Amino acid sequence: DLEIILVNDGSIDGSGEICDDLALRDPRIKVLHQNNSGAAGARNAGIELARGKFISFVDGDDEIKEGMVEHLVSLLLDRPEAEISACSQTTLSLNSELDGPDGPTETSFLTGEQALVQLLNQKIVNAPVAKVFRIELFKEVRFPVGVKIGEDLLTNIQLFERSRGLILSPLPLYVYKIR
């Protein structure tokens, strides 16, 4: 019960062909090819195509651990008042050393206002990755196209303000790769 949307944002390195091949082998995968519009434009295109109740974002050069989406969705299903769930992440640098996980030590619930304070104090990853959102939060919110730095934070501020609550998981299920 999963829909995977791959947005080929004008790549010229063969990524589009890899996406098409994956879609031929797995009916859950949809591929959208578009002219380069940056991370914000690619994410917005994915939001428009999404048909599920939840949405999550993964950057093409990062990794997610097995079970991340299932775990974060289950947290939301267990707490209907929560509209966002987030896990910890680890950071993989170019020298292949893994830093320790960022984030809480136990699963916790925060109101939208509390989550916003944590976000602004850099206790929650400011990117949309390592999270699952109830799709309704995106009814009136999109990533600002053309903003080169900080579009993730601007969008998360809007989403957290609109959210009734966020569940934080201590599990480091997202791997952010610094390139």
Coordinates of C-alpha atoms in Angstrom, one line a residue:
D1 CA 0.0 0.0 0.0
L2 CA 2.6 2.4 -1.1
E3 CA 2.9 4.9 -4.0
I4 CA 6.4 6.0 -5.0
I5 CA 6.8 9.1 -7.1
L6 CA 10.2 9.7 -8.7
V7 CA 10.6 13.2 -10.1
N8 CA 13.4 13.4 -12.7
D9 CA 14.1 17.2 -12.5
G10 CA 16.0 17.6 -15.7
S11 CA 18.9 15.3 -15.0
I12 CA 21.3 14.6 -17.8
D13 CA 23.2 11.8 -16.1
G14 CA 21.0 8.8 -17.0
S15 CA 18.9 9.1 -13.9
G16 CA 15.7 9.4 -15.9
E17 CA 16.3 6.1 -17.6
I18 CA 17.0 4.4 -14.3
C19 CA 13.6 5.8 -13.0
D20 CA 11.8 4.5 -16.1
D21 CA 13.4 1.1 -15.7
L22 CA 12.3 0.9 -12.0
A23 CA 8.8 1.9 -12.9
L24 CA 8.6 -0.9 -15.5
R25 CA 9.5 -3.4 -12.7
D26 CA 7.3 -2.0 -9.9
P27 CA 3.7 -0.8 -10.5
R28 CA 3.8 1.3 -7.3
I29 CA 6.4 3.6 -9.0
K30 CA 5.3 6.7 -11.0
V31 CA 7.9 8.7 -12.9
L32 CA 7.6 12.4 -13.8
H33 CA 10.2 13.9 -16.1
Q34 CA 10.3 17.7 -16.1
N35 CA 12.7 20.5 -16.9
N36 CA 15.0 21.4 -14.1
S37 CA 13.1 23.5 -11.5
G38 CA 15.2 22.7 -8.4
A39 CA 14.3 20.9 -5.3
A40 CA 11.2 23.0 -4.6
G41 CA 9.7 22.5 -8.0
A42 CA 10.4 18.8 -7.9
R43 CA 8.7 18.4 -4.5
N44 CA 5.7 20.5 -5.6
A45 CA 5.3 18.2 -8.7
G46 CA 5.4 15.2 -6.4
I47 CA 2.7 16.7 -4.1
E48 CA 0.5 17.3 -7.1
L49 CA 0.8 13.7 -8.2
A50 CA 0.4 12.1 -4.8
R51 CA -2.9 10.3 -4.2
G52 CA -2.3 8.9 -0.7
K53 CA -3.2 10.1 2.8
F54 CA 0.4 10.7 3.7
I55 CA 3.5 12.0 2.0
S56 CA 7.2 11.8 2.6
F57 CA 10.2 13.3 0.8
V58 CA 13.6 11.7 0.1
D59 CA 16.4 13.5 -1.6
G60 CA 17.9 11.6 -4.5
D61 CA 21.4 11.4 -3.0
D62 CA 20.3 10.3 0.5
E63 CA 19.1 6.9 1.9
I64 CA 16.3 5.7 4.1
K65 CA 16.5 2.7 6.3
E66 CA 14.1 -0.2 5.7
G67 CA 10.8 0.4 7.5
M68 CA 11.1 4.2 7.9
V69 CA 7.9 5.1 6.1
E70 CA 6.0 2.3 7.8
H71 CA 7.2 3.3 11.2
L72 CA 6.4 7.0 10.8
V73 CA 2.9 6.3 9.3
S74 CA 2.2 3.9 12.2
L75 CA 3.0 6.7 14.7
L76 CA 0.5 8.9 12.9
L77 CA -2.1 6.2 12.9
D78 CA -1.7 5.7 16.7
R79 CA -2.0 9.5 17.4
P80 CA -4.8 10.9 15.1
E81 CA -4.2 14.4 16.5
A82 CA -0.6 14.3 15.1
E83 CA -0.2 15.5 11.5
I84 CA 3.6 15.1 11.2
S85 CA 5.9 12.4 12.3
A86 CA 9.7 12.6 12.2
C87 CA 12.6 10.4 12.8
S88 CA 16.2 11.0 13.7
Q89 CA 18.9 11.1 11.0
T90 CA 22.5 10.2 10.7
T91 CA 24.9 12.1 8.5
L92 CA 27.3 10.4 6.2
S93 CA 30.2 12.6 5.1
L94 CA 32.5 12.2 2.1
N95 CA 35.1 10.3 4.2
S96 CA 32.4 7.7 4.9
E97 CA 32.3 8.2 8.6
L98 CA 28.9 8.1 10.2
D99 CA 28.1 10.8 12.8
G100 CA 25.8 9.9 15.6
P101 CA 22.1 10.3 15.3
D102 CA 20.5 13.7 15.9
G103 CA 17.2 14.0 17.8
P104 CA 15.3 12.8 20.8
T105 CA 16.2 9.8 23.0
E106 CA 12.5 8.6 23.2
T107 CA 9.3 8.9 21.2
S108 CA 7.6 12.1 22.1
F109 CA 4.5 14.2 21.1
L110 CA 4.8 17.9 20.5
T111 CA 2.0 20.4 19.7
G112 CA 2.5 22.3 16.5
E113 CA 3.7 25.3 18.5
Q114 CA 6.2 23.2 20.5
A115 CA 7.4 21.6 17.3
L116 CA 7.9 25.0 15.7
V117 CA 10.0 26.1 18.7
Q118 CA 12.1 23.0 18.4
L119 CA 12.5 23.5 14.6
L120 CA 13.7 27.1 15.1
N121 CA 16.1 26.0 17.8
Q122 CA 17.5 23.4 15.3
K123 CA 16.3 20.4 17.4
I124 CA 14.3 19.1 14.4
V125 CA 15.7 18.7 10.9
N126 CA 14.6 21.7 8.9
A127 CA 14.4 19.8 5.7
P128 CA 11.2 18.0 4.7
V129 CA 13.1 14.7 4.7
A130 CA 13.0 12.2 7.7
K131 CA 9.3 13.0 8.1
V132 CA 5.8 11.8 7.1
F133 CA 3.1 14.4 6.7
R134 CA -0.6 14.1 6.5
I135 CA -1.3 15.2 2.9
E136 CA -4.0 17.7 4.0
L137 CA -1.3 19.9 5.4
F138 CA -0.3 20.7 1.8
K139 CA -3.7 22.0 0.7
E140 CA -2.5 25.6 0.9
V141 CA 1.3 25.1 1.2
R142 CA 3.9 24.6 -1.4
F143 CA 7.7 24.9 -1.5
P144 CA 8.7 28.4 -2.8
V145 CA 10.2 27.9 -6.3
G146 CA 13.2 30.2 -7.0
V147 CA 14.4 30.5 -3.4
K148 CA 17.9 29.0 -3.4
I149 CA 18.5 28.7 0.4
G150 CA 16.1 28.1 3.2
E151 CA 13.0 27.0 1.2
D152 CA 12.8 23.9 3.4
L153 CA 12.8 25.9 6.6
L154 CA 10.2 28.3 5.2
T155 CA 7.9 25.5 4.2
N156 CA 8.4 23.6 7.5
I157 CA 7.5 26.7 9.4
Q158 CA 4.2 26.9 7.6
L159 CA 3.5 23.2 8.0
F160 CA 4.3 23.2 11.7
E161 CA 2.2 26.3 12.3
R162 CA -0.8 24.5 10.7
S163 CA -0.2 21.2 12.4
R164 CA -2.0 20.1 15.6
G165 CA 1.0 18.0 16.5
L166 CA 4.2 16.2 15.7
I167 CA 5.5 12.9 16.9
L168 CA 9.3 12.5 17.2
S169 CA 10.9 9.1 17.0
P170 CA 14.5 8.6 18.2
L171 CA 15.1 6.0 15.5
P172 CA 17.8 7.2 13.1
L173 CA 16.0 6.0 9.9
Y174 CA 17.2 8.7 7.5
V175 CA 20.8 8.9 6.2
Y176 CA 21.7 12.4 5.0
K177 CA 24.7 12.4 2.7
I178 CA 26.9 15.4 2.6
R179 CA 28.5 15.9 -0.8

